[in-house]
Short mmCIF file of C-alpha atoms in Angstrom, two decimals:
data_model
loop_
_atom_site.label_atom_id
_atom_site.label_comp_id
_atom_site.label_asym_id
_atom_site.label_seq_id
_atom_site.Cartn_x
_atom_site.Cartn_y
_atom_site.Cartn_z
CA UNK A 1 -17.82 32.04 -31.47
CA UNK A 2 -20.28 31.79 -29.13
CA UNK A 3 -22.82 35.01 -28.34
CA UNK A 4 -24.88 36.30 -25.59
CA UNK A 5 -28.00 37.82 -26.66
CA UNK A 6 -30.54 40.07 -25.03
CA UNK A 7 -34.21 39.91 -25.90
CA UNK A 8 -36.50 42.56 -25.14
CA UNK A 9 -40.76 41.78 -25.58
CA UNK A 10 -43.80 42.79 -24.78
CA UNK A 11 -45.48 40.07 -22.15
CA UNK A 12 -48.15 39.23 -25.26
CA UNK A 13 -48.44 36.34 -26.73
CA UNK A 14 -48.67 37.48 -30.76
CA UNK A 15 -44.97 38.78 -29.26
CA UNK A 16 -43.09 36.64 -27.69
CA UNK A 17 -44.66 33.00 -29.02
CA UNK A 18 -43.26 33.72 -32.66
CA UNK A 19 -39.70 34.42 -31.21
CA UNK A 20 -39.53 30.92 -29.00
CA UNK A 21 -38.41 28.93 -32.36
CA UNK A 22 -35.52 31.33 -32.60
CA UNK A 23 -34.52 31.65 -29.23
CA UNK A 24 -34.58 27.58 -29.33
CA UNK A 25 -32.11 27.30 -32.10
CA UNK A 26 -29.93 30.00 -30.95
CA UNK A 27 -29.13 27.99 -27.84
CA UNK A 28 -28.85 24.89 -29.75
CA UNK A 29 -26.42 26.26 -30.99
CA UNK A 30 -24.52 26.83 -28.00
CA UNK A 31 -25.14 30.54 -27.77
CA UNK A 32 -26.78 32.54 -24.31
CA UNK A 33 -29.76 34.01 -24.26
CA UNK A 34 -31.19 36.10 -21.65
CA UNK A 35 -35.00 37.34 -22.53
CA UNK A 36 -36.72 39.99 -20.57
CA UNK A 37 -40.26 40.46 -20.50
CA UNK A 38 -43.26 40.71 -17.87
CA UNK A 39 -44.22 38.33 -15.83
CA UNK A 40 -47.62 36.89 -18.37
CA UNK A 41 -44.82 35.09 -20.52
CA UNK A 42 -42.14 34.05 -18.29
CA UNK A 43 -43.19 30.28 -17.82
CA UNK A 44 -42.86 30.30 -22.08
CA UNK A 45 -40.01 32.07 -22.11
CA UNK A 46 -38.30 29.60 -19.12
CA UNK A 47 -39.40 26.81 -21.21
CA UNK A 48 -36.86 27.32 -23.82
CA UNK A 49 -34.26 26.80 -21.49
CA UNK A 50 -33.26 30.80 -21.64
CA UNK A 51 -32.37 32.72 -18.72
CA UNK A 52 -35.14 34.96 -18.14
CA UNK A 53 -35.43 38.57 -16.63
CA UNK A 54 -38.24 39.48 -14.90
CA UNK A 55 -39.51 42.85 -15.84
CA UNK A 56 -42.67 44.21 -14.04
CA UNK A 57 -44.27 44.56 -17.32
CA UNK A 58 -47.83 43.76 -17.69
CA UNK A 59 -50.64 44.93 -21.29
CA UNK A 60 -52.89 47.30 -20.19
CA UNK A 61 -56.68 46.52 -20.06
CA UNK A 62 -58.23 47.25 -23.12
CA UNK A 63 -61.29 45.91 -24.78
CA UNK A 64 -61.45 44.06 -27.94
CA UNK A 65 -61.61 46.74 -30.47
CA UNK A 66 -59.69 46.51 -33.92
CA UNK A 67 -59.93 50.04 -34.37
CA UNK A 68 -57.59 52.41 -32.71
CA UNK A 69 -59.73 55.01 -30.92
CA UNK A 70 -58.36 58.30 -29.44
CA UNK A 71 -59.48 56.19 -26.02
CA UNK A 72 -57.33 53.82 -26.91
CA UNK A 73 -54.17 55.60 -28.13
CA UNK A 74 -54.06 57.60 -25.27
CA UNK A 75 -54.36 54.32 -23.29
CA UNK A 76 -51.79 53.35 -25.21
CA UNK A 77 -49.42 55.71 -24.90
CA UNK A 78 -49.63 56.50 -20.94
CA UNK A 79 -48.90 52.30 -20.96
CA UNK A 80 -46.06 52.82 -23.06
CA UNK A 81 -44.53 55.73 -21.11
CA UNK A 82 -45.01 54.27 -17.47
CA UNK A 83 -43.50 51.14 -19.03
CA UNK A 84 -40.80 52.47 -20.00
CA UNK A 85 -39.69 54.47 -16.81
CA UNK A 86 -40.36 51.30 -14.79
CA UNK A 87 -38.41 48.72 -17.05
CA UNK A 88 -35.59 50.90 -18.80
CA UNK A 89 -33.35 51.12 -15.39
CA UNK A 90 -33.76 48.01 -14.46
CA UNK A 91 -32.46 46.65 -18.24
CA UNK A 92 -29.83 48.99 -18.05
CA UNK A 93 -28.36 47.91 -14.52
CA UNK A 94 -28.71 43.44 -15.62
CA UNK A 95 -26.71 44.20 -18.37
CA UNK A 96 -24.88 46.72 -18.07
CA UNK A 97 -23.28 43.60 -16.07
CA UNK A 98 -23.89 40.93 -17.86
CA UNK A 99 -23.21 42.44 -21.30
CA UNK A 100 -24.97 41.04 -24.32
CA UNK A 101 -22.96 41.21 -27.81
CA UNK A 102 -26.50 42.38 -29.33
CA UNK A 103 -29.93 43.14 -28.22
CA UNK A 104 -33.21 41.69 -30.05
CA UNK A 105 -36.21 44.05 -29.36
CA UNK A 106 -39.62 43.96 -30.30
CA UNK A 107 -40.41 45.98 -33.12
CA UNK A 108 -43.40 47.55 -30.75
CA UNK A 109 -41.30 48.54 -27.68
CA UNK A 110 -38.92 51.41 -27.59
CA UNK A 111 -37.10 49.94 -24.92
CA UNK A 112 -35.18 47.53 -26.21
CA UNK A 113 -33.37 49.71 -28.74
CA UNK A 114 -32.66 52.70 -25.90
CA UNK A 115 -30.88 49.26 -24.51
CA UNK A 116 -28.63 48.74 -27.52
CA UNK A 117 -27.78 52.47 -28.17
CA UNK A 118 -26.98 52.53 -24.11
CA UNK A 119 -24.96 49.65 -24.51
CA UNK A 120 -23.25 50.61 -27.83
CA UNK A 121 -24.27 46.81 -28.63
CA UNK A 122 -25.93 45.87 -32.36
CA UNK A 123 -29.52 46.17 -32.31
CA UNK A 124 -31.90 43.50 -34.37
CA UNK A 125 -35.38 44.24 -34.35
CA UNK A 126 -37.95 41.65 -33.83
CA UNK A 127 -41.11 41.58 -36.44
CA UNK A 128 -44.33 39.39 -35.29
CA UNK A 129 -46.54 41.48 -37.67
CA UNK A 130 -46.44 42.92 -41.09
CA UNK A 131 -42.83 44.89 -41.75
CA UNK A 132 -42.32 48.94 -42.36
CA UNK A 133 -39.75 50.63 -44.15
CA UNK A 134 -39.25 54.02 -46.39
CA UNK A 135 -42.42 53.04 -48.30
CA UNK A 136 -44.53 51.09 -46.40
CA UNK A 137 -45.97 52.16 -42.51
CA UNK A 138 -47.67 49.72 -40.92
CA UNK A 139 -48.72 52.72 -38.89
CA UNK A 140 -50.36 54.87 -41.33
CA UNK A 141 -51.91 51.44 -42.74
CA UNK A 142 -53.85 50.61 -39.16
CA UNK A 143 -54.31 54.23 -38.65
CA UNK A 144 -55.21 56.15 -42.21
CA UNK A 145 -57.49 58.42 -40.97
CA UNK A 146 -55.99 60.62 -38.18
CA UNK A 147 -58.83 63.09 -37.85
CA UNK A 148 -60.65 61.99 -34.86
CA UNK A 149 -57.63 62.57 -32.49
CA UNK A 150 -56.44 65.82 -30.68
CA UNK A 151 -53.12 66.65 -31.63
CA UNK A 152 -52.33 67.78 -28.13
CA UNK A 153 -52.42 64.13 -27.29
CA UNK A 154 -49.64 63.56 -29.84
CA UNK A 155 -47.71 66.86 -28.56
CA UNK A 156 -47.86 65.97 -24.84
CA UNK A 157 -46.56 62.20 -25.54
CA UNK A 158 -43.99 63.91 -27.65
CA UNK A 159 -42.85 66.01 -24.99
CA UNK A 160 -42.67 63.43 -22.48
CA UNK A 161 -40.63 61.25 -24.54
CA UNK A 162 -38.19 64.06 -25.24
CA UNK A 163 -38.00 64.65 -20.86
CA UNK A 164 -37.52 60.88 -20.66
CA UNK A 165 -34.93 60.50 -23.48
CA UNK A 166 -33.47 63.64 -21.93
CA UNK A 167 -33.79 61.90 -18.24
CA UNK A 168 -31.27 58.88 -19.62
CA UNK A 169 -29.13 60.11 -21.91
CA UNK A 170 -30.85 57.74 -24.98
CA UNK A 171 -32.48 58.67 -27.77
CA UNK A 172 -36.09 57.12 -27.87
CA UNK A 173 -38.47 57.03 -30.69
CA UNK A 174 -42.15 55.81 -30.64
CA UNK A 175 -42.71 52.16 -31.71
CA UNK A 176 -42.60 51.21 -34.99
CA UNK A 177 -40.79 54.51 -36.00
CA UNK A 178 -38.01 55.77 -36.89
CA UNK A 179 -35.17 53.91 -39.40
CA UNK A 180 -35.39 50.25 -39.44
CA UNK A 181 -32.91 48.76 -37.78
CA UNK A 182 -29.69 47.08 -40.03
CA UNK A 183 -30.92 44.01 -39.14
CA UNK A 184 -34.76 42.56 -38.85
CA UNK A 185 -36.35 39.35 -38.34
CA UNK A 186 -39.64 39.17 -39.74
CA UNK A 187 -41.98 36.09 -38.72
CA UNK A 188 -44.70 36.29 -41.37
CA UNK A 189 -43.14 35.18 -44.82
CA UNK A 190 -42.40 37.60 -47.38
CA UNK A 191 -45.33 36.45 -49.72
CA UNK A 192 -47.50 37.38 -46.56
CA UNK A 193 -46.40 40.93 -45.94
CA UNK A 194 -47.62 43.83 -48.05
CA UNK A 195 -45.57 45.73 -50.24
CA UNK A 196 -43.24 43.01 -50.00
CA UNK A 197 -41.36 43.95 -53.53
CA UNK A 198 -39.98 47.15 -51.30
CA UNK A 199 -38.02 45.27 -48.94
CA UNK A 200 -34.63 44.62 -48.81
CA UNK A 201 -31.46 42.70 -47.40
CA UNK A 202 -31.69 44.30 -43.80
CA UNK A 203 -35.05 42.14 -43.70
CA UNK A 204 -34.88 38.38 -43.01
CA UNK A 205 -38.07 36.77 -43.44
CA UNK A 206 -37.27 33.94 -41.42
CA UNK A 207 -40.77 31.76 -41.95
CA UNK A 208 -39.93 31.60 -45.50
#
């Protein structure tokens, strides 16, 4: 039987480049996709021969830093809010009528799984990076040291995501949190990620 799926990235590179492969052979296979994401990956995305939404979804301006700052979480998370009130209606009204039979998110958006709960559709998260589960957070791996930042940072994005979730009638969790999803496609190969022993059948490492 043939499918329609729904993919919802980030317009980054590390993000949408590993899923292009997948999104290849699904249509080879004679199923539809229809990929969403901001306007920086669109000419990839197009390439595949996918139909492509246009969301108005651009990375904010950060500087190179591999450490995550207070700065740059609160950057972060003003990005991820705004983001999210721009592109969620605009998801929600392409296909609510063009109706996917189940949405692929990236693991870092929050969007895409709002989509699949809205929906009532399956959900499959979408791994570029290392995996999480019960006993592994990438989170608390990039981020072990918590000390620096003001938890009324944390509080007030908390609160805001509660009025938002609140505002659509969705539940929405932060990235990466939360119960994985029953299904997730991981692009680094299982003797990549760490803890790797702890993972189990609802992750497909699909480089492997």
């Amino acid at each position: 039987m043939k499918r329609h799926f729904a993919f919802v990235s980030m317009p980054a590179a590390g993000h949408v480049n590993p899923t292009l492969s997948l999104v290849e052979e699904l249509l080879r296979r004679g199923h539809r996709v229809t990929y969403a994401v901001g306007p920086n990956m669109l000419d990839a995305v197009a390439a595949t021969g996918a139909d492509v939404l246009r969301l108005p979804s651009e990375m904010p301006s950060m500087p190179p830093d591999p450490q995550f700052t207070p700065e740059r979480m609160a950057t972060m998370m003003q990005h991820l809010m705004d983001d999210a009130r721009r592109t969620f209606p605009l998801l929600c009204e392409h296909f609510r009528a063009d109706m996917p039979d189940a949405v692929c998110y990236d693991v870092a958006t929050m969007t895409g799984r709002m989509l699949a709960t809205e929906l009532g559709v399956p959900e499959i998260s979408l791994v570029p990076n290392f995996a999480s589960n019960e006993e592994f957070s990438l989170r608390e791996a990039i981020m072990p040291d918590s000390t620096g930042f003001d938890p009324r940072m944390f509080a007030e994005f908390a609160q805001r995501m509660e009025e938002f979730s609140a505002e659509m009638g969705v539940p929405a969790e932060p990235p990466m949190s939360g119960p994985p999803a029953p299904l997730n496609l991981v692009f680094l190969p299982k003797s990549f990620q760490l803890r790797g022993e702890t993972f189990d059948e609802r992750f497909r490492f699909i480089d492997d």
